[in-house]
CSV table of C-alpha atoms in Angstrom, one decimal:
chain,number,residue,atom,x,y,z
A,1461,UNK,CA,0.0,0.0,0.0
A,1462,UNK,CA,1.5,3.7,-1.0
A,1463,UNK,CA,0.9,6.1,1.7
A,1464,UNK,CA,0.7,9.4,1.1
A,1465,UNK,CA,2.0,12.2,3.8
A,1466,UNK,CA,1.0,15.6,1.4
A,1467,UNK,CA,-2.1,16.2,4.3
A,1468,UNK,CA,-4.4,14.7,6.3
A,1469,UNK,CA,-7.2,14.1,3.6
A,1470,UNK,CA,-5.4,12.0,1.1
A,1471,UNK,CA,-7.0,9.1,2.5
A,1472,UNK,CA,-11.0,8.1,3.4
A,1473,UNK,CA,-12.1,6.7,7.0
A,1474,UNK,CA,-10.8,3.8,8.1
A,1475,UNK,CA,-13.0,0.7,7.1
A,1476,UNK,CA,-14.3,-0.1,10.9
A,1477,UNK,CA,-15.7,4.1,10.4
A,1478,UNK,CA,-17.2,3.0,7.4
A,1479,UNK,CA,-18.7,-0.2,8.4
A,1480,UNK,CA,-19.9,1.6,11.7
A,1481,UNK,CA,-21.7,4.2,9.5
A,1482,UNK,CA,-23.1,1.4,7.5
A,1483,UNK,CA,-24.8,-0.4,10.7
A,1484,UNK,CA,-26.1,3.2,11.8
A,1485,UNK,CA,-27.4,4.8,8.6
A,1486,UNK,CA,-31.0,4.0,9.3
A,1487,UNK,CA,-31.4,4.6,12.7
A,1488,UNK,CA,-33.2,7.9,12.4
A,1489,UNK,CA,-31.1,9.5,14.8
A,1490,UNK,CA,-31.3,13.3,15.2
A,1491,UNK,CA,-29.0,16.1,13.7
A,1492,UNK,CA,-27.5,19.1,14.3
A,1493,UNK,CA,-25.3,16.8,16.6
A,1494,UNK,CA,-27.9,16.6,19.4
A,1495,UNK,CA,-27.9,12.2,18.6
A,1496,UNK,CA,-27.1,9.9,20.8
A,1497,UNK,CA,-23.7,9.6,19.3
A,1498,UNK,CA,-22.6,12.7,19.6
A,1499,UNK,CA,-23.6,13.1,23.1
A,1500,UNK,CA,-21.4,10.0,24.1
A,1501,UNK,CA,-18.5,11.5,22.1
A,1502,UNK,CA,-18.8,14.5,23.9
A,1503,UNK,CA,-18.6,13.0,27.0
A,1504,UNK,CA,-15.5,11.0,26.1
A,1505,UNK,CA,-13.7,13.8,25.3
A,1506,UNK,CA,-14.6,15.1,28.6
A,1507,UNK,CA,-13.4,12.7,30.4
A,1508,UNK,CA,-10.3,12.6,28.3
A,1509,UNK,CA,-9.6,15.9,29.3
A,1510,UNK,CA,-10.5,15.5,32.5
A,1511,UNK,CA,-12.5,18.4,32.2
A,1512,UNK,CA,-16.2,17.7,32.8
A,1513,UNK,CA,-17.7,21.1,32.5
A,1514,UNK,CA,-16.2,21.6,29.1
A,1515,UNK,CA,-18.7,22.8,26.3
A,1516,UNK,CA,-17.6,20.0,23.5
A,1517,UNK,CA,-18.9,21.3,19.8
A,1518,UNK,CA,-18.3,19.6,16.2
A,1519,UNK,CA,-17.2,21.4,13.5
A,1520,UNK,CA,-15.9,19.9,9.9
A,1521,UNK,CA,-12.6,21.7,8.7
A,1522,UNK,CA,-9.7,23.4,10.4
A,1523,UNK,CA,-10.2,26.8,8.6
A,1524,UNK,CA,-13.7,26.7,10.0
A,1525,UNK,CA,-13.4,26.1,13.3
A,1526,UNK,CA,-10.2,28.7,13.4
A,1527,UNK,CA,-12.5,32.1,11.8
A,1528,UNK,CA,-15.5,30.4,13.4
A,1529,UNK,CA,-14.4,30.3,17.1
A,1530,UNK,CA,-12.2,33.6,16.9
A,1531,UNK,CA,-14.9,35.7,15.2
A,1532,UNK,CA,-17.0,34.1,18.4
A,1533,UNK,CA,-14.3,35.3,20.6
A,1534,UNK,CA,-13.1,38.8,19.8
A,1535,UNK,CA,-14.7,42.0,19.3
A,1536,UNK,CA,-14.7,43.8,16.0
A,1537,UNK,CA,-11.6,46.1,17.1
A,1538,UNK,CA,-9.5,43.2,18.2
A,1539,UNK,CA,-6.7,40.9,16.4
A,1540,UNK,CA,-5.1,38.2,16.7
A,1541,UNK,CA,-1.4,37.2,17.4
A,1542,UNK,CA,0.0,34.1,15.4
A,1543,UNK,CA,3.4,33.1,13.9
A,1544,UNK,CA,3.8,34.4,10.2
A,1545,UNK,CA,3.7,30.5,9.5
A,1546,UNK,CA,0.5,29.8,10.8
A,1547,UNK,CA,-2.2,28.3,8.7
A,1548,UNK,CA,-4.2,31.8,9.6
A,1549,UNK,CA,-2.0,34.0,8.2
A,1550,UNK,CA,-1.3,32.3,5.1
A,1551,UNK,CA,-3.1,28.7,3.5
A,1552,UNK,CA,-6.9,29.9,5.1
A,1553,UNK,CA,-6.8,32.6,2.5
A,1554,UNK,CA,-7.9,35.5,4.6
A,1555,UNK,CA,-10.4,33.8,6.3
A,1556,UNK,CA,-9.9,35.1,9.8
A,1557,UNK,CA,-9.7,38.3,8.6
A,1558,UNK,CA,-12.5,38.3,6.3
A,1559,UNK,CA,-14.6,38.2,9.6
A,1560,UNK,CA,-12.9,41.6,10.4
A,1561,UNK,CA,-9.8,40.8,13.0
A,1562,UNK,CA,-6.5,41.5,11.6
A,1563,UNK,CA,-3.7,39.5,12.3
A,1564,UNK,CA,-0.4,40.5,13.7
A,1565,UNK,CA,2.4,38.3,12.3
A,1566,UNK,CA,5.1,37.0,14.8
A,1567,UNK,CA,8.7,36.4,12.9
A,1568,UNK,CA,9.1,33.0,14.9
A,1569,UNK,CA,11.6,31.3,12.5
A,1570,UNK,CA,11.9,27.7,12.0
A,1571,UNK,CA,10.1,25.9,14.5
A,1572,UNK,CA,7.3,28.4,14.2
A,1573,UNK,CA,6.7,28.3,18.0
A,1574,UNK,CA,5.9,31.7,19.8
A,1575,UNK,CA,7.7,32.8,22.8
A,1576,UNK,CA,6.5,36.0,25.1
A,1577,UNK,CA,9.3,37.1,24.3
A,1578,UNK,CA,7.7,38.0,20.5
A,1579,UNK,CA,4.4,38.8,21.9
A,1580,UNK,CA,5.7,41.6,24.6
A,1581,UNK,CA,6.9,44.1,21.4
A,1582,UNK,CA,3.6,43.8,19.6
A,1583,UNK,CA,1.6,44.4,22.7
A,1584,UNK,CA,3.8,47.5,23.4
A,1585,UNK,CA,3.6,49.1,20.0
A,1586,UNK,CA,-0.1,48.3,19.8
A,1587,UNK,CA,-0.8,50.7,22.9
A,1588,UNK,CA,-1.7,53.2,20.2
A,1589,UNK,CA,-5.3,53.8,20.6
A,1590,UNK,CA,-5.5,53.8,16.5
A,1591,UNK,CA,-4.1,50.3,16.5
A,1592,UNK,CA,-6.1,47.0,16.2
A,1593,UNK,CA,-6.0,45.8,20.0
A,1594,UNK,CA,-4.4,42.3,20.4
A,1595,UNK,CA,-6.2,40.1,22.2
A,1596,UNK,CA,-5.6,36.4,21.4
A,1597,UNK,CA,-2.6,34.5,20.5
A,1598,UNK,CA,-3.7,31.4,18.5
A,1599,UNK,CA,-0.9,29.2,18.1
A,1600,UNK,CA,-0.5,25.5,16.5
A,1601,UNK,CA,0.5,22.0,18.0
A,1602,UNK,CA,2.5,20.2,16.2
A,1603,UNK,CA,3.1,23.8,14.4
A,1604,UNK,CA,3.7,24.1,10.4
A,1605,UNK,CA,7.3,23.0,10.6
A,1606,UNK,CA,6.1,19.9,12.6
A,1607,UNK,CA,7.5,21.1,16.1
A,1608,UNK,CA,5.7,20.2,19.1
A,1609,UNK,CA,5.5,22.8,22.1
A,1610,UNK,CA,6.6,21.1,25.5
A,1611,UNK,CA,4.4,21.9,28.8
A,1612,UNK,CA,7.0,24.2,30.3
A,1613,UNK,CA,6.9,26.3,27.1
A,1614,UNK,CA,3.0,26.2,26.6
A,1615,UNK,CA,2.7,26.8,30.6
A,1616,UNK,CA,5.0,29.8,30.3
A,1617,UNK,CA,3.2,31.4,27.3
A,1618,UNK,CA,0.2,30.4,28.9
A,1619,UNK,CA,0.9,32.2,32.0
A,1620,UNK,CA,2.3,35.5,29.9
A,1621,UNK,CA,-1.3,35.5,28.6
A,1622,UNK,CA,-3.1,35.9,31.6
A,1623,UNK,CA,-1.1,38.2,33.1
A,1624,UNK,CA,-1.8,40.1,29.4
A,1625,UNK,CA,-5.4,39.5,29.4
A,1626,UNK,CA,-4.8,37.5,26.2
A,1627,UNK,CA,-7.0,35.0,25.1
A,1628,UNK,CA,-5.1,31.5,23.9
A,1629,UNK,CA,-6.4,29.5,21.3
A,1630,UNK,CA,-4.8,26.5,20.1
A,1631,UNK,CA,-5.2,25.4,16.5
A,1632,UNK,CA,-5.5,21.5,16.7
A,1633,UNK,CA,-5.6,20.2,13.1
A,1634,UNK,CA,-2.3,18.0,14.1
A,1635,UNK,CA,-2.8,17.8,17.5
A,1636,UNK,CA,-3.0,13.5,17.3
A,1637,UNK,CA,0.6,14.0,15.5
A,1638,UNK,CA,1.8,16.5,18.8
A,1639,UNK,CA,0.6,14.4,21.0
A,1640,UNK,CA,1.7,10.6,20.2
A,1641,UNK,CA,5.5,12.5,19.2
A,1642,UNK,CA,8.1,11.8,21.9
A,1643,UNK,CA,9.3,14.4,22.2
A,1644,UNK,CA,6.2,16.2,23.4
A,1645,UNK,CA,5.4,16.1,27.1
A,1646,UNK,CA,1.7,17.6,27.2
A,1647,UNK,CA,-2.1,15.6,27.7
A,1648,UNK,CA,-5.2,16.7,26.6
A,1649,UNK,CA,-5.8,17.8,30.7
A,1650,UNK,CA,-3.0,20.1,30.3
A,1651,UNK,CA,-4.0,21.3,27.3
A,1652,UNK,CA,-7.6,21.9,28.9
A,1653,UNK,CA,-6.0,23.9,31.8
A,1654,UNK,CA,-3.2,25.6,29.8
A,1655,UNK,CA,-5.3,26.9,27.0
A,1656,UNK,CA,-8.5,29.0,26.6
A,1657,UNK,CA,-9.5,27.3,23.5
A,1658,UNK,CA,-8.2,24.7,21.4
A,1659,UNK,CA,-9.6,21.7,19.0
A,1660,UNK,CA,-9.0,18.1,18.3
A,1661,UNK,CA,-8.2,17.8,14.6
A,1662,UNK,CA,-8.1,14.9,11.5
A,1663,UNK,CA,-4.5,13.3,11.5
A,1664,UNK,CA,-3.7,10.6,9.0
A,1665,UNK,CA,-3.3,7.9,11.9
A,1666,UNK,CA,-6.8,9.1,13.1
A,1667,UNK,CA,-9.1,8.0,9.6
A,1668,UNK,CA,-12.1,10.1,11.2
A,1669,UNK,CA,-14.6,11.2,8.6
A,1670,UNK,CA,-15.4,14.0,11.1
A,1671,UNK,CA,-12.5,16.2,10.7
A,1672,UNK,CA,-12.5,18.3,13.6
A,1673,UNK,CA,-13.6,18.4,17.4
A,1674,UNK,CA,-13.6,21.4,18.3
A,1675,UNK,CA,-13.8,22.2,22.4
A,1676,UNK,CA,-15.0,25.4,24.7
A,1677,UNK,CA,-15.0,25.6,28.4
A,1678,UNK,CA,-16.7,28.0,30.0
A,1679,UNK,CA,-16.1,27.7,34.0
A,1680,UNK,CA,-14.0,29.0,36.2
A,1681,UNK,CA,-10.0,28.5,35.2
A,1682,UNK,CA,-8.4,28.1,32.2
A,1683,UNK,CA,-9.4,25.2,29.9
A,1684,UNK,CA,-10.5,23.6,26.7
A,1685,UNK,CA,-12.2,26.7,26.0
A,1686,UNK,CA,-13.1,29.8,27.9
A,1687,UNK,CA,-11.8,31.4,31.1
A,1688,UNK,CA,-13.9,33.3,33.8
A,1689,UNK,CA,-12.8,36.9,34.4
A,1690,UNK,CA,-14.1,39.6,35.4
A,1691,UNK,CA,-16.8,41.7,33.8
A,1692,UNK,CA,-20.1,40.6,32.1
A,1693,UNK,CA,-19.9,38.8,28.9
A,1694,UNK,CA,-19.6,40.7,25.6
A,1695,UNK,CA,-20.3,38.6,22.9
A,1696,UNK,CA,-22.4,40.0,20.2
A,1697,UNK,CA,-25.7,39.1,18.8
A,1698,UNK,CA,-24.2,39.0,15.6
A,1699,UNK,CA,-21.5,37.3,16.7
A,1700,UNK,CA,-23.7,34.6,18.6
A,1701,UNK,CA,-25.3,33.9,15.1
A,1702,UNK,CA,-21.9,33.7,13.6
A,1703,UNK,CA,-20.9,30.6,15.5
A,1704,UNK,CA,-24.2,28.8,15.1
A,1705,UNK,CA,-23.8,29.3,11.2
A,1706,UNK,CA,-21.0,27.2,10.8
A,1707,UNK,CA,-21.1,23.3,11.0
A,1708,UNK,CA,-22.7,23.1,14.5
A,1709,UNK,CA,-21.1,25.8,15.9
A,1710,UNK,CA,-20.1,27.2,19.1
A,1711,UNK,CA,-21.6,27.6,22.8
A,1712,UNK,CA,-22.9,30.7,23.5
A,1713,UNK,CA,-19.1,32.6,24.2
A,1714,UNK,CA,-17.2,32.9,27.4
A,1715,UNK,CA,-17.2,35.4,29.6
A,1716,UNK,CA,-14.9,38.4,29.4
């Protein structure tokens, strides 16, 4: 058999997905993922996570879920931090933006890991009140280049962000890949306390016909979606709608 590493949809489901989908077709099971299925999926990835109050949503496609949960999470003079490698800034085709956030490019070289290091001079040149107001970091594990972040370095960009009032968002689409790599020492629970956001994607080892899983928390703590803090929530009506457009969309937004 010829196997083919170009991306993560060179190849169908797995024949056991298929065969499963076969036995299930005629059930007459409800949609909009509110089946039985989905439910029990839900909760496994809860549990996974170790993180039972997370808000688990289903989405199909990374560039979805990535303009889908940050149109959900930012306001409409906010933008978003990401390495000038990221799938965001360059092979989504202006999606993010299309929603109206701009995107602030980090030069991160090579691995195309960010450091607080390159966040601190964007935040201080963007104190210009005629700037676009960072506000997330979205960031990518295993990142474009195929480097994995280890927990210190997620925990310490993790920890810059709070102390920034910046949202994190993790872009999952090769998460599987970060994960099972040895040299990457995170789990889906630190990932859940680490990050404010972040989604289980499609790898080629995976063979799901539902490409991505995408996560939200909305609880006290960090998590696999959103933080508490300390004023009311500010999502927008049109905002709210935005999420619920796309594949099943997202919860209702965190509060900020």
């Amino acid at each position: 058999m010829k196997y083919l590493f170009r991306n993560d949809y060179s190849f169908g489901a797995h024949p056991k997905v298929l065969t499963a989908l076969a036995e299930t077709s005629m059930e007459g099971n409800a949609g909009y993922g509110e089946d039985g299925y989905c439910k029990r999926c839900a909760d496994l990835i809860r549990g996974l996570c170790n993180c039972p109050q997370a808000d688990v949503q289903f989405l199909i496609g990374g560039t979805q879920t990535n303009f889908t949960a940050i149109a959900a999470f930012l306001r409409p003079w906010e933008g978003v931090i990401a390495a000038d490698s990221s799938h965001i800034n360059g092979h989504e085709v202006g999606a993010v933006e299309a929603t109206g956030h701009k995107i602030l490019p980090v030069p991160t070289g090579p691995d195309g890991k960010i450091t607080p290091e390159q966040i601190a001079p964007i935040l201080e040149r963007h104190k210009d009140p005629h700037l676009v107001k960072p506000r997330l970091v979205e960031i990518a594990d295993a990142t474009e280049s195929g480097m994995v972040y280890t927990k210190a370095e997620l925990t310490a960009l993790s920890q810059f962000c709070r102390e920034h009032d910046l949202l994190l968002f993790l872009d999952g689409a090769r998460l599987g890949s970060a994960l099972a790599s040895p040299a990457s020492d995170l789990t889906l629970p630190d990932l859940a306390e680490l990050t404010d956001a972040f989604y289980i994607g499609e790898g080629r080892a995976h063979r799901r016909l539902l490409h991505r899983r995408h996560q939200e928390r909305r609880s006290h703590g960090r998590g696999a979606g959103y933080r508490q803090s300390r004023s009311p929530a500010r999502l927008l009506p049109h905002q709210k709608a935005a999420g619920r457009s796309a594949g099943q969309g997202l919860a209702a937004g965190r509060p900020v």
